[in-house]
Amino acid sequence: RKEVEQDPGPFNVPEGATVAFNCTYSNSASQSFFWYRQDCRKEPKLLMSVYSSGNEDGRFTAQLNRASQYISLLIRDSKLSDSATYLCVTSRNQAGTALIFGKGTTLSVSS
Amino acid sequence: GAVVSQHPSRVICKSGTSVKIECRSLDFQATTMFWYRQFPKKSLMLMATSNEGSKATYEQGVEKDKFLINHASLTLSTLTVTSAHPEDSSFYICSARDGAGTGYPYGYTFGSGTRLTVV
């Protein structure tokens, strides 16, 4: 079983749509959780950290359920510029160890 | 903010030759460096973790004699793909972490990646 698994995608949505991505992780010792964004042929860039209480950053909302080992990302009012691959990321165990990436879910927002 | 410079950004080499990829932390001391590989439409796969001055720890299935990692200083780590073959063609990315964790988040900073094509 992969350490981090994500929705297969791709997601094709119109501008203004709300879209949700899901992710599960297998390592119960994971302590840090993130969503990264990767544009084609570029390095991944941090979108947001994910906290147990849930957190929001503008149009983006992330949730974490440690009991279910489940992470989600909600994007509201999608923009064309949101088109990218979204990577669910955990740390292997304590903070400071390697980041483990999911395969990513591709989002395409069209006008 | 913390910056990691990765070179080259793109390289094409002949089968059987070796290629060296460098990652430099420009404004912080990278006590730990992580090397990843990404095939098209696949996730970033962790290859190895290296700490300055010690041998790298390789992930299961990664050949340490083929992917040589050197982290001799706090600002430079190199990955050498030895006797490269077409199946080694991939996107290689480094990620550096400073000891103080002053980068974001928790001190992880990524290089811009190296696209290797072996012909």
Coordinates of C-alpha atoms in Angstrom, one line a residue:
Chain A
R1 CA 0.0 0.0 0.0
K2 CA 1.3 3.4 -0.9
E3 CA 2.1 5.7 2.0
V4 CA -0.1 8.5 0.6
E5 CA -3.0 7.9 -1.7
Q6 CA -5.1 10.5 -3.5
D7 CA -8.1 10.8 -5.7
P8 CA -7.2 9.6 -9.2
G9 CA -8.5 12.7 -11.0
P10 CA -8.3 14.5 -13.3
F11 CA -10.8 17.1 -12.3
N12 CA -12.2 19.3 -15.1
V13 CA -14.3 22.1 -13.7
P14 CA -15.6 25.5 -14.9
E15 CA -14.5 28.8 -13.4
G16 CA -16.3 29.5 -10.2
A17 CA -16.8 25.9 -9.3
T18 CA -16.0 24.3 -5.9
V19 CA -13.9 21.2 -6.0
A20 CA -12.7 18.9 -3.3
F21 CA -9.7 16.6 -3.2
N22 CA -9.3 13.7 -0.8
C23 CA -6.2 11.9 0.5
T24 CA -5.4 9.1 2.9
Y25 CA -2.1 8.2 4.5
S26 CA -1.0 4.8 5.9
N27 CA 1.6 5.8 8.4
S28 CA -0.1 6.6 11.7
A29 CA 3.2 8.1 13.0
S30 CA 3.0 10.9 10.5
Q31 CA 2.9 14.2 12.3
S32 CA 3.0 16.9 9.6
F33 CA 0.6 17.3 6.7
F34 CA 0.6 19.6 3.7
W35 CA -0.9 20.4 0.4
Y36 CA 1.5 21.3 -2.3
R37 CA 0.9 22.5 -5.8
Q38 CA 2.9 21.5 -8.8
D39 CA 2.8 23.1 -12.2
C40 CA 4.0 21.2 -15.2
R41 CA 7.7 20.5 -15.2
K42 CA 8.3 22.6 -12.1
E43 CA 9.2 21.9 -8.5
P44 CA 6.4 21.5 -6.0
K45 CA 5.4 24.6 -4.1
L46 CA 3.7 24.7 -0.7
L47 CA 0.0 25.6 -0.8
M48 CA -0.8 25.2 2.8
S49 CA -0.1 23.2 5.9
V50 CA -2.9 21.1 7.4
Y51 CA -3.8 21.3 11.0
S52 CA -6.0 19.0 13.1
S53 CA -8.5 21.8 13.8
G54 CA -8.8 22.5 10.0
N55 CA -7.6 25.7 8.5
E56 CA -8.5 28.1 5.8
D57 CA -6.5 30.3 3.5
G58 CA -8.6 32.5 1.3
R59 CA -10.5 30.2 -1.1
F60 CA -8.7 27.1 0.2
T61 CA -9.8 25.0 3.2
A62 CA -7.9 22.0 4.5
Q63 CA -9.1 19.3 6.9
L64 CA -7.3 16.6 8.7
N65 CA -8.9 13.5 10.4
R66 CA -6.2 11.7 12.3
A67 CA -8.5 8.9 13.4
S68 CA -9.4 8.1 9.8
Q69 CA -5.9 9.1 8.5
Y70 CA -7.7 11.3 6.0
I71 CA -6.9 14.8 4.6
S72 CA -8.9 17.0 2.3
L73 CA -8.6 20.2 0.4
L74 CA -11.5 22.3 -0.7
I75 CA -11.1 25.0 -3.4
R76 CA -13.9 27.5 -3.7
D77 CA -14.6 29.8 -6.6
S78 CA -12.0 28.1 -8.9
K79 CA -9.9 30.3 -11.0
L80 CA -8.1 29.5 -14.3
S81 CA -4.8 30.0 -12.4
D82 CA -5.8 27.1 -10.0
S83 CA -5.1 24.6 -12.9
A84 CA -2.3 22.5 -11.6
T85 CA -1.5 19.2 -9.9
Y86 CA -2.3 19.1 -6.2
L87 CA 0.0 16.9 -4.0
C88 CA -1.0 15.6 -0.7
V89 CA 2.1 15.4 1.5
T90 CA 2.9 14.0 4.9
S91 CA 6.1 13.7 6.9
R92 CA 7.3 10.2 7.6
N93 CA 7.2 10.6 11.4
Q94 CA 8.4 13.5 13.5
A95 CA 8.8 16.9 11.9
G96 CA 12.1 17.3 10.1
T97 CA 12.1 13.9 8.4
A98 CA 11.5 13.4 4.7
L99 CA 8.3 14.6 3.1
I100 CA 6.3 11.8 1.4
F101 CA 4.2 12.8 -1.6
G102 CA 1.0 11.4 -3.0
K103 CA 0.7 10.9 -6.7
G104 CA -1.2 14.1 -7.1
T105 CA -4.6 15.1 -8.5
T106 CA -4.7 17.2 -11.6
L107 CA -7.2 20.1 -11.7
S108 CA -8.1 21.8 -14.9
V109 CA -10.3 24.9 -14.7
S110 CA -11.8 26.2 -17.8
S111 CA -13.6 29.4 -18.8
Chain B
G1 CA 13.6 33.4 2.4
A2 CA 15.6 30.2 2.1
V3 CA 16.8 29.4 -1.4
V4 CA 18.1 26.2 -2.9
S5 CA 19.9 26.4 -6.2
Q6 CA 19.8 23.2 -8.3
H7 CA 22.0 22.7 -11.4
P8 CA 21.7 21.8 -14.2
S9 CA 18.1 22.4 -14.8
R10 CA 18.2 20.2 -17.9
V11 CA 20.7 17.7 -19.1
I12 CA 20.9 15.3 -22.0
C13 CA 23.6 12.6 -21.9
K14 CA 24.6 9.5 -23.7
S15 CA 23.8 6.1 -22.2
G16 CA 26.7 4.8 -20.1
T17 CA 28.0 8.2 -19.0
S18 CA 27.7 9.8 -15.6
V19 CA 25.8 12.9 -14.6
K20 CA 26.3 15.1 -11.6
I21 CA 23.5 17.2 -10.1
E22 CA 24.2 19.9 -7.6
C23 CA 22.1 21.5 -4.9
R24 CA 23.3 24.5 -3.0
S25 CA 21.7 26.2 -0.1
L26 CA 22.3 29.9 -0.7
D27 CA 21.4 31.5 2.5
F28 CA 21.2 28.8 5.1
Q29 CA 23.0 25.7 6.3
A30 CA 21.4 22.6 4.9
T31 CA 22.0 20.0 7.6
T32 CA 19.7 17.5 5.8
M33 CA 19.2 17.0 2.1
F34 CA 16.5 14.9 0.5
W35 CA 16.7 13.6 -3.1
Y36 CA 13.5 12.8 -5.0
R37 CA 12.8 11.4 -8.5
Q38 CA 9.6 12.0 -10.4
F39 CA 8.6 10.1 -13.5
P40 CA 5.9 11.5 -15.8
K41 CA 2.5 11.5 -14.2
K42 CA 3.9 9.9 -11.1
S43 CA 4.5 11.2 -7.6
L44 CA 7.8 12.4 -6.2
M45 CA 9.5 9.4 -4.9
L46 CA 12.1 9.8 -2.1
M47 CA 15.4 8.3 -3.2
A48 CA 17.6 9.1 -0.2
T49 CA 18.2 11.3 2.8
S50 CA 21.6 12.7 3.5
N51 CA 23.0 14.5 6.5
E52 CA 26.1 16.6 6.2
G53 CA 29.3 14.6 6.8
S54 CA 27.7 11.2 6.9
K55 CA 26.6 8.5 4.5
A56 CA 23.2 8.9 2.8
T57 CA 20.3 6.6 3.8
Y58 CA 18.7 5.2 0.7
E59 CA 15.1 4.1 0.3
Q60 CA 14.4 0.5 -0.5
G61 CA 14.9 -0.3 -4.1
V62 CA 17.3 2.6 -4.8
E63 CA 20.7 1.5 -5.8
K64 CA 23.3 3.3 -3.8
D65 CA 26.1 2.4 -6.1
K66 CA 24.2 3.9 -9.1
F67 CA 23.0 7.0 -7.4
L68 CA 25.9 8.4 -5.5
I69 CA 25.1 11.1 -3.0
N70 CA 27.7 13.4 -1.4
H71 CA 26.9 15.9 1.3
A72 CA 30.3 17.1 2.2
S73 CA 29.4 20.6 3.3
L74 CA 26.5 22.3 4.9
T75 CA 25.7 24.2 1.7
L76 CA 26.3 21.6 -1.0
S77 CA 24.9 18.2 -1.8
T78 CA 25.4 16.3 -5.1
L79 CA 23.7 13.4 -6.7
T80 CA 25.7 11.5 -9.4
V81 CA 23.8 9.2 -11.7
T82 CA 26.5 6.7 -12.7
S83 CA 26.4 4.8 -16.0
A84 CA 23.1 6.3 -16.9
H85 CA 20.6 4.4 -19.0
P86 CA 17.4 5.6 -20.7
E87 CA 15.3 4.2 -17.8
D88 CA 17.1 6.8 -15.5
S89 CA 15.5 9.6 -17.5
S90 CA 13.5 11.5 -15.0
F91 CA 12.9 14.7 -13.1
Y92 CA 15.3 14.9 -10.1
I93 CA 14.5 17.3 -7.2
C94 CA 16.4 18.1 -4.1
S95 CA 15.0 19.4 -0.9
A96 CA 17.1 20.9 1.9
R97 CA 16.3 21.4 5.5
D98 CA 18.2 23.7 7.8
G99 CA 19.0 22.7 11.3
A100 CA 17.1 25.6 12.8
G101 CA 14.0 24.9 10.8
T102 CA 13.7 28.5 9.8
G103 CA 12.5 27.8 6.3
Y104 CA 8.9 27.1 5.6
P105 CA 7.3 24.8 6.4
Y106 CA 9.5 23.3 9.1
G107 CA 12.6 24.3 7.0
Y108 CA 11.9 22.4 3.8
T109 CA 13.1 24.2 0.7
F110 CA 13.1 22.7 -2.8
G111 CA 15.4 23.1 -5.7
S112 CA 13.9 23.8 -9.1
G113 CA 14.6 20.3 -10.4
T114 CA 16.8 18.7 -13.0
R115 CA 15.3 17.1 -16.0
L116 CA 17.6 14.2 -17.1
T117 CA 17.3 12.6 -20.5
V118 CA 19.5 9.7 -21.3
V119 CA 19.8 8.8 -25.0

